Amino acid sequence: MMLYNSTVSLSVDFDTPGDYFVFIFHVVFATCAVLVAGSVVIGISCTRALRVQNRFVFMLNTSISDTLTGFSVYYLGLFDVQEGYPSRNGTYYILPSFLGVNVLTFLFAQFDRYFAVCHPFFYNRFISRSVVIGICVFCWVYTYAILTVQNMVPISKAAQINAFGVMTLQIIVVVKVLMTVKLYIIARSHQIREIPSAERDKRESLRIIVFVVICFLALWCPSFVNIIVRQLTQQGLRFRNEATNAFAIMARLNALVTPALYMWGSPALRSSVWHILWRKVFPCPSRRRCASVCALPLAPGLLCVHLSAPVRHTTTLVAGTVVISILATRALRLQNRFVFMLNTSVCDTLVGLSVFYLGLFDVHEGYPSRNGTHNFLPSLLGVNMMTFMFAQFDRYLAVCHPFVYTRFITRRLIIIINFYCWLHVFTQATILYALPISSAVLMFVVSIIFLQIIVVTKVAMTIKLYAVARFQVERAPPGPERESNKESLRIVVFVVISFLLLWYPSIINIILRWLGRGLTFRNEATNPFAIMARFSAVVTPVVYMWGSPALRQALVRVVWGRVCPHCRHRNKALTFKMNGVMQR
């Protein structure tokens, strides 16, 4: 009995699927935070060119705090811990106070950047590296000195000190907001007038600190406001423990967001982290090997092999990178065909995330279901089905009726059509969920019949588009418009064919099951037809990258060029070569 009382129970009871999700989330988040923030710590510590710069000393200080925050989640997120008065298995605020160190560090980093840009002579004379290191040490000493006093005095006095600390924190937050606005104005107007030189690194440092502080406040302030409301009115939200506290989870997300923003905003830090750490984990000894990833026209499936991850990770990674590349490239967002690609890629990313539940747990969708989601997660593929059909009509009108297309098919209309695909599918799923089982089954049968009409339409449109691409586009005069139409038609045809090949066996089996002759499987994870259908979430974005050089270049420039420097260099060389060919 003594042994039982001395143990700490887990944060969840594992009675519902949500409990599994919370537990897995904290494990994944803690690991990612330790890896990302720890990589920044190692990258700065092992690179003298970064250590001697004051701004990287502040980054090092916050990254050490973020690494420790990641380690703390292994306790705060996995076990039944409640910090506060009274506490349960608490750490006397020692672990949550790592974020307090970051609050102070960001404040001093903002003042550091302000003096570096606006008062460079004063900064070079008085703000030495020793002073910056002393400030970073002060952030730790101040935070944990107050915490030590708070833990040594009686609870009544500790509550008063805590209230005083919250008031002080409000002043700090107001100062941080004002400094963020001030630094943004400086970065927007003052630095833009400088000629390109080493001093332009100051603009980079301003951009980093502004984005970091905005993200930090956005994630941390909800928890801060809830604490104030609870202390003043007793009306704030209360949670079972730290693992289920949504506000505390948002605040701890800074441990992952902050170092990620550091690497996003600083090419020097990114290169250092890659060469010192990740290059040894993911060897890339020659440009030829990296070039194999970029040469997707020769081997469209090579990306999946190169990543060597399970299907669920590959799906999220490939489709997610397509989403990021299109969103981050204005030239792609303005084209209707890429809006359709974006819609299906968002859907494919969610399909990849859904496999973490459908593929890992004992889930069976249908009537009756077991741990099902009322067909909400499988319906993501239905969104793709409708989007592909509208994309086919879009490409047909663009090629065969260009005047009608240019006049009536606007980008706003395309966005509305994509939104309608989501609304139609999930409105139908909601109605099925709300109806009695007998009516839901009848409506489900009607939807299957309606789906057959869509499939027949898609097949007919695929044949039509193939004929258009084969005969009409080939006879058009050479030029950019011809190549664009040919490329878009080729992508749509291959995407629809691959989608139907992977998805239709599942729908045939569903029809046969309603007739009493189909195959029945233990759950979604062991259903090969459902696995084939979900596999289209990998194939579709890969076909997009295979068929669109513009998307490939955006993908390398926005995403993979930041991970693999050789891919970035090769992409620049190819872009320069293509521009030279076009000029000649």
PDB file of N, CA and C in Angstrom, residues 422-465:
ATOM      1  N   TRP A 422     -16.291  20.855 -49.556  1.00  0.00           N
ATOM      2  CA  TRP A 422     -16.230  20.534 -48.120  1.00  0.00           C
ATOM      3  C   TRP A 422     -17.622  20.611 -47.493  1.00  0.00           C
ATOM      4  N   LEU A 423     -18.341  21.676 -47.819  1.00  0.00           N
ATOM      5  CA  LEU A 423     -19.653  21.877 -47.211  1.00  0.00           C
ATOM      6  C   LEU A 423     -20.614  20.755 -47.580  1.00  0.00           C
ATOM      7  N   HIS A 424     -20.622  20.353 -48.854  1.00  0.00           N
ATOM      8  CA  HIS A 424     -21.539  19.304 -49.307  1.00  0.00           C
ATOM      9  C   HIS A 424     -21.245  17.976 -48.606  1.00  0.00           C
ATOM     10  N   VAL A 425     -19.974  17.600 -48.590  1.00  0.00           N
ATOM     11  CA  VAL A 425     -19.606  16.285 -48.037  1.00  0.00           C
ATOM     12  C   VAL A 425     -19.898  16.215 -46.550  1.00  0.00           C
ATOM     13  N   PHE A 426     -19.501  17.224 -45.791  1.00  0.00           N
ATOM     14  CA  PHE A 426     -19.638  17.123 -44.341  1.00  0.00           C
ATOM     15  C   PHE A 426     -21.037  17.520 -43.864  1.00  0.00           C
ATOM     16  N   THR A 427     -21.793  18.249 -44.673  1.00  0.00           N
ATOM     17  CA  THR A 427     -23.214  18.434 -44.352  1.00  0.00           C
ATOM     18  C   THR A 427     -23.947  17.106 -44.462  1.00  0.00           C
ATOM     19  N   GLN A 428     -23.634  16.368 -45.514  1.00  0.00           N
ATOM     20  CA  GLN A 428     -24.242  15.046 -45.683  1.00  0.00           C
ATOM     21  C   GLN A 428     -23.832  14.114 -44.542  1.00  0.00           C
ATOM     22  N   ALA A 429     -22.552  14.150 -44.140  1.00  0.00           N
ATOM     23  CA  ALA A 429     -22.104  13.299 -43.030  1.00  0.00           C
ATOM     24  C   ALA A 429     -22.788  13.689 -41.727  1.00  0.00           C
ATOM     25  N   THR A 430     -23.017  14.996 -41.521  1.00  0.00           N
ATOM     26  CA  THR A 430     -23.700  15.452 -40.305  1.00  0.00           C
ATOM     27  C   THR A 430     -25.145  14.989 -40.282  1.00  0.00           C
ATOM     28  N   ILE A 431     -25.810  15.064 -41.448  1.00  0.00           N
ATOM     29  CA  ILE A 431     -27.198  14.599 -41.517  1.00  0.00           C
ATOM     30  C   ILE A 431     -27.270  13.095 -41.245  1.00  0.00           C
ATOM     31  N   LEU A 432     -26.329  12.339 -41.804  1.00  0.00           N
ATOM     32  CA  LEU A 432     -26.296  10.894 -41.535  1.00  0.00           C
ATOM     33  C   LEU A 432     -26.123  10.611 -40.053  1.00  0.00           C
ATOM     34  N   TYR A 433     -25.298  11.418 -39.402  1.00  0.00           N
ATOM     35  CA  TYR A 433     -25.062  11.233 -37.965  1.00  0.00           C
ATOM     36  C   TYR A 433     -26.305  11.570 -37.148  1.00  0.00           C
ATOM     37  N   ALA A 434     -27.083  12.581 -37.590  1.00  0.00           N
ATOM     38  CA  ALA A 434     -28.236  13.033 -36.813  1.00  0.00           C
ATOM     39  C   ALA A 434     -29.472  12.158 -37.021  1.00  0.00           C
ATOM     40  N   LEU A 435     -29.557  11.480 -38.147  1.00  0.00           N
ATOM     41  CA  LEU A 435     -30.746  10.676 -38.436  1.00  0.00           C
ATOM     42  C   LEU A 435     -30.737   9.358 -37.657  1.00  0.00           C
ATOM     43  N   PRO A 436     -31.893   8.733 -37.476  1.00  0.00           N
ATOM     44  CA  PRO A 436     -31.925   7.367 -36.926  1.00  0.00           C
ATOM     45  C   PRO A 436     -31.177   6.404 -37.847  1.00  0.00           C
ATOM     46  N   ILE A 437     -30.770   5.273 -37.295  1.00  0.00           N
ATOM     47  CA  ILE A 437     -29.927   4.345 -38.050  1.00  0.00           C
ATOM     48  C   ILE A 437     -30.624   3.852 -39.313  1.00  0.00           C
ATOM     49  N   SER A 438     -31.930   3.563 -39.235  1.00  0.00           N
ATOM     50  CA  SER A 438     -32.638   3.061 -40.418  1.00  0.00           C
ATOM     51  C   SER A 438     -32.634   4.099 -41.539  1.00  0.00           C
ATOM     52  N   SER A 439     -32.922   5.350 -41.202  1.00  0.00           N
ATOM     53  CA  SER A 439     -32.921   6.405 -42.215  1.00  0.00           C
ATOM     54  C   SER A 439     -31.505   6.691 -42.700  1.00  0.00           C
ATOM     55  N   ALA A 440     -30.521   6.620 -41.773  1.00  0.00           N
ATOM     56  CA  ALA A 440     -29.134   6.864 -42.160  1.00  0.00           C
ATOM     57  C   ALA A 440     -28.651   5.817 -43.152  1.00  0.00           C
ATOM     58  N   VAL A 441     -29.042   4.556 -42.930  1.00  0.00           N
ATOM     59  CA  VAL A 441     -28.648   3.490 -43.850  1.00  0.00           C
ATOM     60  C   VAL A 441     -29.252   3.721 -45.223  1.00  0.00           C
ATOM     61  N   LEU A 442     -30.526   4.122 -45.257  1.00  0.00           N
ATOM     62  CA  LEU A 442     -31.185   4.383 -46.538  1.00  0.00           C
ATOM     63  C   LEU A 442     -30.511   5.543 -47.272  1.00  0.00           C
ATOM     64  N   MET A 443     -30.184   6.614 -46.541  1.00  0.00           N
ATOM     65  CA  MET A 443     -29.515   7.756 -47.158  1.00  0.00           C
ATOM     66  C   MET A 443     -28.115   7.388 -47.616  1.00  0.00           C
ATOM     67  N   PHE A 444     -27.456   6.491 -46.880  1.00  0.00           N
ATOM     68  CA  PHE A 444     -26.122   6.042 -47.259  1.00  0.00           C
ATOM     69  C   PHE A 444     -26.174   5.293 -48.583  1.00  0.00           C
ATOM     70  N   VAL A 445     -27.200   4.468 -48.770  1.00  0.00           N
ATOM     71  CA  VAL A 445     -27.365   3.737 -50.034  1.00  0.00           C
ATOM     72  C   VAL A 445     -27.582   4.710 -51.193  1.00  0.00           C
ATOM     73  N   VAL A 446     -28.401   5.746 -50.959  1.00  0.00           N
ATOM     74  CA  VAL A 446     -28.636   6.757 -51.999  1.00  0.00           C
ATOM     75  C   VAL A 446     -27.337   7.467 -52.358  1.00  0.00           C
ATOM     76  N   SER A 447     -26.533   7.780 -51.347  1.00  0.00           N
ATOM     77  CA  SER A 447     -25.260   8.458 -51.618  1.00  0.00           C
ATOM     78  C   SER A 447     -24.310   7.570 -52.414  1.00  0.00           C
ATOM     79  N   ILE A 448     -24.357   6.252 -52.179  1.00  0.00           N
ATOM     80  CA  ILE A 448     -23.525   5.326 -52.962  1.00  0.00           C
ATOM     81  C   ILE A 448     -23.951   5.348 -54.430  1.00  0.00           C
ATOM     82  N   ILE A 449     -25.276   5.366 -54.674  1.00  0.00           N
ATOM     83  CA  ILE A 449     -25.774   5.442 -56.053  1.00  0.00           C
ATOM     84  C   ILE A 449     -25.345   6.763 -56.699  1.00  0.00           C
ATOM     85  N   PHE A 450     -25.461   7.861 -55.940  1.00  0.00           N
ATOM     86  CA  PHE A 450     -25.046   9.168 -56.455  1.00  0.00           C
ATOM     87  C   PHE A 450     -23.556   9.173 -56.757  1.00  0.00           C
ATOM     88  N   LEU A 451     -22.791   8.435 -55.948  1.00  0.00           N
ATOM     89  CA  LEU A 451     -21.346   8.367 -56.160  1.00  0.00           C
ATOM     90  C   LEU A 451     -21.013   7.661 -57.462  1.00  0.00           C
ATOM     91  N   GLN A 452     -21.826   6.681 -57.821  1.00  0.00           N
ATOM     92  CA  GLN A 452     -21.590   5.993 -59.091  1.00  0.00           C
ATOM     93  C   GLN A 452     -21.762   6.950 -60.276  1.00  0.00           C
ATOM     94  N   ILE A 453     -22.738   7.850 -60.171  1.00  0.00           N
ATOM     95  CA  ILE A 453     -22.934   8.842 -61.236  1.00  0.00           C
ATOM     96  C   ILE A 453     -21.712   9.739 -61.346  1.00  0.00           C
ATOM     97  N   ILE A 454     -21.165  10.154 -60.193  1.00  0.00           N
ATOM     98  CA  ILE A 454     -19.961  10.993 -60.199  1.00  0.00           C
ATOM     99  C   ILE A 454     -18.792  10.248 -60.832  1.00  0.00           C
ATOM    100  N   VAL A 455     -18.649   8.966 -60.486  1.00  0.00           N
ATOM    101  CA  VAL A 455     -17.546   8.181 -61.031  1.00  0.00           C
ATOM    102  C   VAL A 455     -17.674   8.044 -62.547  1.00  0.00           C
ATOM    103  N   VAL A 456     -18.878   7.764 -63.020  1.00  0.00           N
ATOM    104  CA  VAL A 456     -19.086   7.645 -64.469  1.00  0.00           C
ATOM    105  C   VAL A 456     -18.765   8.968 -65.158  1.00  0.00           C
ATOM    106  N   THR A 457     -19.190  10.073 -64.544  1.00  0.00           N
ATOM    107  CA  THR A 457     -18.874  11.394 -65.097  1.00  0.00           C
ATOM    108  C   THR A 457     -17.379  11.631 -65.141  1.00  0.00           C
ATOM    109  N   LYS A 458     -16.679  11.246 -64.086  1.00  0.00           N
ATOM    110  CA  LYS A 458     -15.230  11.424 -64.027  1.00  0.00           C
ATOM    111  C   LYS A 458     -14.532  10.595 -65.101  1.00  0.00           C
ATOM    112  N   VAL A 459     -14.988   9.376 -65.306  1.00  0.00           N
ATOM    113  CA  VAL A 459     -14.375   8.530 -66.334  1.00  0.00           C
ATOM    114  C   VAL A 459     -14.583   9.140 -67.716  1.00  0.00           C
ATOM    115  N   ALA A 460     -15.807   9.600 -67.974  1.00  0.00           N
ATOM    116  CA  ALA A 460     -16.090  10.211 -69.272  1.00  0.00           C
ATOM    117  C   ALA A 460     -15.265  11.478 -69.485  1.00  0.00           C
ATOM    118  N   MET A 461     -15.140  12.289 -68.434  1.00  0.00           N
ATOM    119  CA  MET A 461     -14.357  13.517 -68.546  1.00  0.00           C
ATOM    120  C   MET A 461     -12.869  13.216 -68.703  1.00  0.00           C
ATOM    121  N   THR A 462     -12.405  12.137 -68.089  1.00  0.00           N
ATOM    122  CA  THR A 462     -11.006  11.754 -68.238  1.00  0.00           C
ATOM    123  C   THR A 462     -10.698  11.380 -69.679  1.00  0.00           C
ATOM    124  N   ILE A 463     -11.585  10.602 -70.293  1.00  0.00           N
ATOM    125  CA  ILE A 463     -11.403  10.243 -71.701  1.00  0.00           C
ATOM    126  C   ILE A 463     -11.442  11.484 -72.584  1.00  0.00           C
ATOM    127  N   LYS A 464     -12.377  12.382 -72.277  1.00  0.00           N
ATOM    128  CA  LYS A 464     -12.505  13.610 -73.060  1.00  0.00           C
ATOM    129  C   LYS A 464     -11.240  14.462 -72.937  1.00  0.00           C
ATOM    130  N   LEU A 465     -10.732  14.626 -71.722  1.00  0.00           N
ATOM    131  CA  LEU A 465      -9.530  15.438 -71.518  1.00  0.00           C
ATOM    132  C   LEU A 465      -8.304  14.800 -72.165  1.00  0.00           C
TER     133      LEU A 465
END
